[in-house]
CSV table of C-alpha atoms in Angstrom, one decimal:
chain,number,residue,atom,x,y,z
A,22,LEU,CA,43.0,-94.3,26.9
A,23,ILE,CA,42.3,-96.9,24.2
A,24,ASN,CA,43.8,-100.3,25.1
A,25,PHE,CA,43.5,-103.9,24.0
A,26,ASP,CA,40.7,-104.6,26.5
A,27,PHE,CA,38.7,-101.8,25.0
A,28,VAL,CA,39.0,-103.3,21.5
A,29,VAL,CA,38.2,-106.8,22.7
A,30,LYS,CA,34.9,-105.5,24.3
A,31,TRP,CA,33.9,-104.2,20.9
A,32,ILE,CA,34.6,-107.3,18.9
A,33,PRO,CA,31.2,-109.1,19.5
A,34,VAL,CA,29.3,-105.9,18.8
A,35,GLU,CA,31.1,-105.4,15.5
A,36,LEU,CA,30.5,-109.0,14.3
A,37,VAL,CA,26.8,-108.7,15.1
A,38,PHE,CA,26.7,-105.2,13.6
A,39,SER,CA,28.3,-106.4,10.3
A,40,THR,CA,25.8,-109.3,10.2
A,41,MET,CA,23.0,-106.9,10.6
A,42,LEU,CA,24.1,-104.7,7.8
A,43,VAL,CA,24.8,-107.5,5.3
A,44,SER,CA,21.6,-109.4,6.0
A,45,SER,CA,19.6,-106.1,5.6
A,46,ILE,CA,21.2,-105.5,2.2
A,47,LEU,CA,20.6,-109.1,1.1
A,48,SER,CA,17.0,-109.1,2.2
A,49,LEU,CA,16.4,-105.9,0.3
A,50,LYS,CA,17.6,-107.7,-2.8
A,51,TYR,CA,14.6,-110.1,-2.6
A,52,LEU,CA,11.9,-108.3,-0.7
A,53,THR,CA,10.0,-105.0,-1.1
A,54,THR,CA,10.7,-102.0,1.0
A,55,ASN,CA,7.5,-101.9,3.0
A,56,ILE,CA,7.7,-105.6,3.8
A,57,ILE,CA,11.3,-105.2,5.2
A,58,VAL,CA,10.3,-102.2,7.3
A,59,ILE,CA,7.3,-103.9,8.8
A,60,PHE,CA,9.0,-107.2,9.5
A,61,LYS,CA,11.8,-105.4,11.3
A,62,ASN,CA,9.1,-104.7,13.9
A,63,LEU,CA,9.2,-108.4,14.9
A,64,THR,CA,12.7,-107.6,16.4
A,65,ASN,CA,11.0,-105.5,19.1
A,66,ILE,CA,9.6,-108.7,20.7
A,67,LEU,CA,13.0,-110.3,21.0
A,68,THR,CA,14.6,-107.0,22.2
A,69,ALA,CA,11.9,-106.6,24.9
A,70,ILE,CA,12.5,-110.1,26.2
A,71,CYS,CA,16.3,-109.7,26.2
A,72,ASP,CA,15.9,-106.3,27.8
A,73,TRP,CA,13.8,-107.8,30.6
A,74,TYR,CA,16.1,-110.7,31.1
A,75,PHE,CA,19.5,-108.9,31.0
A,76,PHE,CA,18.5,-105.4,32.4
A,77,GLY,CA,15.4,-106.1,34.4
A,78,ASN,CA,13.2,-103.7,32.4
A,79,LYS,CA,9.8,-105.5,32.7
A,80,PRO,CA,7.3,-104.3,30.1
A,81,ASN,CA,3.9,-103.1,31.4
A,82,PHE,CA,0.5,-104.2,30.2
A,83,TYR,CA,0.1,-101.6,27.4
A,84,THR,CA,3.6,-102.2,26.2
A,85,VAL,CA,2.8,-105.9,25.7
A,86,ILE,CA,-0.4,-104.8,23.8
A,87,SER,CA,1.5,-102.5,21.6
A,88,LEU,CA,4.2,-105.1,20.8
A,89,SER,CA,1.4,-107.7,20.1
A,90,MET,CA,-0.1,-105.2,17.7
A,91,MET,CA,3.2,-104.9,16.0
A,92,VAL,CA,3.5,-108.7,15.6
A,93,LEU,CA,0.0,-108.8,14.2
A,94,SER,CA,0.8,-106.0,11.8
A,95,SER,CA,3.8,-108.0,10.5
A,96,ALA,CA,1.7,-111.2,10.2
A,97,ILE,CA,-0.8,-109.3,8.1
A,98,ALA,CA,1.9,-107.9,5.9
A,99,GLY,CA,3.4,-111.3,5.3
A,100,PHE,CA,0.0,-112.8,4.2
A,101,SER,CA,-0.6,-109.8,1.9
A,102,ASP,CA,2.9,-109.8,0.4
A,103,LEU,CA,2.7,-110.1,-3.3
A,104,TYR,CA,6.4,-110.6,-3.7
A,105,PHE,CA,7.1,-113.7,-1.5
A,106,HIS,CA,10.7,-115.1,-1.7
A,107,LYS,CA,12.1,-117.8,0.5
A,108,MET,CA,15.7,-116.5,0.4
A,109,GLY,CA,14.5,-112.9,1.2
A,110,TYR,CA,12.6,-114.1,4.3
A,111,PHE,CA,15.6,-116.1,5.4
A,112,TRP,CA,17.8,-113.1,5.3
A,113,MET,CA,15.1,-111.0,7.0
A,114,PHE,CA,15.0,-113.6,9.8
A,115,VAL,CA,18.8,-113.4,10.2
A,116,ASN,CA,18.5,-109.6,10.2
A,117,CYS,CA,15.9,-109.6,13.0
A,118,ILE,CA,18.1,-111.8,15.2
A,119,ALA,CA,21.2,-109.7,14.5
A,120,THR,CA,19.4,-106.4,15.1
A,121,ALA,CA,18.1,-107.5,18.5
A,122,ALA,CA,21.5,-108.8,19.5
A,123,ASN,CA,23.2,-105.6,18.3
A,124,THR,CA,20.9,-103.4,20.5
A,125,ILE,CA,21.4,-105.6,23.6
A,126,LEU,CA,25.1,-105.9,23.1
A,127,LEU,CA,25.5,-102.1,22.5
A,128,LYS,CA,23.5,-101.3,25.7
A,129,ARG,CA,25.6,-103.8,27.7
A,130,LEU,CA,28.8,-102.4,26.3
A,131,GLN,CA,27.8,-98.8,27.1
A,132,ASN,CA,27.1,-99.9,30.7
A,133,GLN,CA,30.5,-101.7,30.9
A,134,LEU,CA,32.4,-98.8,29.5
A,135,LYS,CA,30.7,-96.4,31.9
A,136,ALA,CA,31.5,-98.6,34.9
A,137,SER,CA,35.1,-99.0,33.9
A,138,LYS,CA,35.5,-95.2,33.1
A,139,LEU,CA,36.2,-95.9,29.4
A,140,GLU,CA,33.0,-94.2,28.2
A,141,GLN,CA,33.8,-92.3,24.9
A,142,GLY,CA,31.0,-89.7,25.1
A,143,ARG,CA,28.3,-88.9,22.6
A,144,PHE,CA,30.6,-88.9,19.5
A,145,GLY,CA,33.3,-91.4,20.6
A,146,THR,CA,31.0,-94.4,20.7
A,147,PRO,CA,29.6,-94.1,17.1
A,148,PHE,CA,33.1,-93.3,15.9
A,149,TRP,CA,34.6,-96.6,17.3
A,150,ASN,CA,31.4,-98.5,16.2
A,151,ASN,CA,32.0,-97.5,12.6
A,152,ILE,CA,35.8,-97.7,12.6
A,153,LEU,CA,36.0,-101.2,14.1
A,154,SER,CA,33.2,-102.5,11.8
A,155,MET,CA,35.4,-101.8,8.7
A,156,PRO,CA,37.7,-104.9,8.9
A,157,PRO,CA,34.9,-107.5,8.9
A,158,LEU,CA,33.0,-105.6,6.1
A,159,PHE,CA,36.1,-105.2,4.1
A,160,SER,CA,36.8,-108.9,4.4
A,161,LEU,CA,33.4,-109.8,3.1
A,162,MET,CA,33.8,-107.4,0.2
A,163,VAL,CA,37.1,-109.1,-0.8
A,164,ALA,CA,35.6,-112.6,-0.3
A,165,TRP,CA,32.6,-111.8,-2.6
A,166,GLY,CA,34.8,-110.2,-5.2
A,167,GLU,CA,33.3,-106.7,-4.9
A,168,LEU,CA,36.7,-104.9,-4.5
A,169,SER,CA,37.2,-105.1,-8.3
A,170,LEU,CA,33.9,-103.4,-8.7
A,171,ILE,CA,35.2,-100.3,-7.0
A,172,THR,CA,38.6,-100.2,-8.6
A,173,ASP,CA,37.6,-101.2,-12.2
A,174,THR,CA,34.2,-99.5,-12.5
A,175,LEU,CA,33.7,-96.7,-10.0
A,176,LEU,CA,37.2,-95.2,-10.0
A,177,LYS,CA,37.8,-95.5,-13.8
A,178,GLU,CA,34.5,-94.2,-15.0
A,179,ARG,CA,34.4,-91.4,-12.4
A,180,ARG,CA,30.7,-91.3,-11.8
A,181,THR,CA,30.4,-87.9,-10.2
A,182,LEU,CA,26.8,-88.2,-9.3
A,183,PHE,CA,27.4,-91.6,-7.6
A,184,TRP,CA,30.1,-90.2,-5.4
A,185,VAL,CA,28.0,-87.2,-4.5
A,186,VAL,CA,25.1,-89.4,-3.5
A,187,MET,CA,27.5,-91.7,-1.5
A,188,LEU,CA,29.0,-88.8,0.4
A,189,PHE,CA,25.6,-87.4,1.2
A,190,SER,CA,24.5,-90.9,2.3
A,191,GLY,CA,27.6,-91.2,4.5
A,192,PHE,CA,26.9,-87.8,6.1
A,193,LEU,CA,23.3,-88.9,6.9
A,194,GLY,CA,24.5,-92.3,8.2
A,195,THR,CA,27.0,-90.6,10.5
A,196,PHE,CA,24.3,-88.3,11.9
A,197,GLN,CA,21.9,-91.3,12.3
A,198,SER,CA,24.6,-93.3,14.1
A,199,VAL,CA,25.3,-90.5,16.6
A,200,CYS,CA,21.6,-89.9,17.3
A,201,SER,CA,20.7,-93.6,17.7
A,202,LEU,CA,23.6,-94.4,20.1
A,203,TRP,CA,22.8,-91.3,22.1
A,204,CYS,CA,19.2,-92.4,22.3
A,205,LEU,CA,20.2,-96.0,23.4
A,206,ARG,CA,22.4,-94.5,26.1
A,207,ALA,CA,19.5,-92.4,27.5
A,208,THR,CA,16.7,-94.9,27.2
A,209,SER,CA,16.1,-98.7,27.6
A,210,ALA,CA,16.8,-101.1,24.8
A,211,THR,CA,13.0,-101.8,24.3
A,212,THR,CA,12.2,-98.1,23.9
A,213,TYR,CA,15.1,-97.6,21.5
A,214,ALA,CA,13.9,-100.5,19.4
A,215,MET,CA,10.3,-99.4,19.4
A,216,VAL,CA,11.1,-95.8,18.4
A,217,GLY,CA,13.3,-97.1,15.6
A,218,ALA,CA,10.3,-99.2,14.4
A,219,LEU,CA,8.0,-96.2,14.5
A,220,ASN,CA,10.2,-93.9,12.5
A,221,LYS,CA,10.5,-96.6,9.8
A,222,ILE,CA,6.8,-96.5,9.1
A,223,PRO,CA,7.2,-93.2,7.1
A,224,THR,CA,10.0,-94.9,5.2
A,225,SER,CA,7.6,-97.6,4.2
A,226,ILE,CA,5.1,-95.1,2.9
A,227,ILE,CA,7.8,-93.2,1.0
A,228,GLY,CA,9.0,-96.5,-0.5
A,229,LEU,CA,5.5,-97.1,-1.8
A,230,LEU,CA,5.3,-93.7,-3.4
A,231,LEU,CA,8.8,-93.7,-5.0
A,232,PHE,CA,8.9,-97.3,-6.3
A,233,HIS,CA,5.1,-97.5,-7.1
A,234,THR,CA,4.8,-100.9,-5.3
A,235,LYS,CA,1.5,-102.6,-5.6
A,236,VAL,CA,-0.1,-103.1,-2.2
A,237,THR,CA,-3.3,-104.8,-1.2
A,238,PRO,CA,-5.8,-103.2,1.2
A,239,MET,CA,-4.6,-105.5,4.0
A,240,GLY,CA,-1.1,-104.2,3.4
A,241,TYR,CA,-2.3,-100.7,4.0
A,242,PHE,CA,-4.1,-101.9,7.1
A,243,SER,CA,-0.9,-103.5,8.4
A,244,ILE,CA,1.0,-100.2,8.1
A,245,ALA,CA,-1.8,-98.3,9.9
A,246,MET,CA,-1.7,-100.9,12.7
A,247,GLY,CA,2.0,-100.5,13.0
A,248,ILE,CA,1.6,-96.8,13.4
A,249,ALA,CA,-1.1,-97.2,16.0
A,250,SER,CA,1.1,-99.7,18.0
A,251,GLY,CA,3.9,-97.1,18.0
A,252,PHE,CA,1.7,-94.4,19.4
A,253,LEU,CA,0.3,-96.8,22.1
A,254,TYR,CA,3.8,-97.7,23.2
A,255,SER,CA,4.8,-94.0,23.4
A,256,TRP,CA,1.7,-93.2,25.5
A,257,ALA,CA,2.3,-96.2,27.8
A,258,ASN,CA,5.9,-95.3,28.5
A,259,ALA,CA,5.5,-91.5,28.7
A,260,PRO,CA,6.7,-90.0,32.0
A,261,LYS,CA,3.7,-89.7,34.3
A,262,PRO,CA,3.4,-86.4,36.2
A,263,LYS,CA,4.0,-86.7,39.9
A,264,PRO,CA,0.9,-86.1,42.1
A,265,THR,CA,1.1,-82.9,44.0
A,266,SER,CA,0.7,-83.3,47.7
A,267,ALA,CA,-2.2,-81.3,49.1
A,268,LEU,CA,-1.6,-79.0,52.0
A,269,VAL,CA,-2.9,-80.6,55.2
A,270,ALA,CA,-3.5,-78.5,58.3
A,271,PRO,CA,-1.7,-79.8,61.4
A,272,ILE,CA,-4.0,-81.8,63.7
A,273,VAL,CA,-3.9,-80.5,67.3
A,274,PRO,CA,-4.9,-83.2,69.7
A,275,SER,CA,-7.7,-82.1,72.0
A,276,VAL,CA,-7.4,-82.3,75.7
A,277,LEU,CA,-10.3,-83.2,77.9
A,278,PRO,CA,-11.2,-80.9,80.8
A,279,GLY,CA,-9.7,-82.1,84.1
A,280,ALA,CA,-7.0,-84.1,82.4
A,281,PRO,CA,-3.3,-83.4,83.2
A,282,GLY,CA,-2.2,-80.4,81.2
A,283,ALA,CA,-5.7,-79.1,80.5
A,284,LEU,CA,-6.5,-75.5,80.9
A,285,PRO,CA,-8.7,-74.5,83.8
């Protein structure tokens, strides 16, 4: 049953979620695709710290090494960036904070809903996450004067290809939302963030190929280091096989001759 308390629990998540989406779009306006993808990996450090503080998931030695490699990869990417823009890096910083906060708040919300028996299942959580994010996003669209863009341009000109692409993008976004929230429910916040960073590396490479972005050799090195750090994290947090206990023959205590209970 959906009640007022249920909606109130979602409000902080939706505000942070909306901030994450808006800052991501604004940073994409000023920065290249590969730089955005790699700098998102800095979010993993903040997520791991919050995951340790709020949920007690202390990272092991190899996890710290993999996260450090990811930070170094982002630093190299920043120094080798040929398209530096102050406003772009500002919105990228806001996006990193909002992304980490969104992951932690979602994980905490899932635990709260499960404890209060209000858990919505695999498809209910992404459904409410997207439905409740519409009011703040619609308010921003009206405040920035983008509502007239839809009514005057898109609806009147009837760009069929645009709507086909938008519908296909919405389908992929729905599928991504279901998978990501399902993954967050089954794993820790740190693992969820690290896996998300790893699967964005191919996105960076595809962006280089599609948009023909000029990249320095250090830029390629930073992408390779990001991939390596992802594999190291996966290996460090992979389930370890339980050692099989060897069969041990029962030890029969020997009895000295002449002792009580000894055979004649």
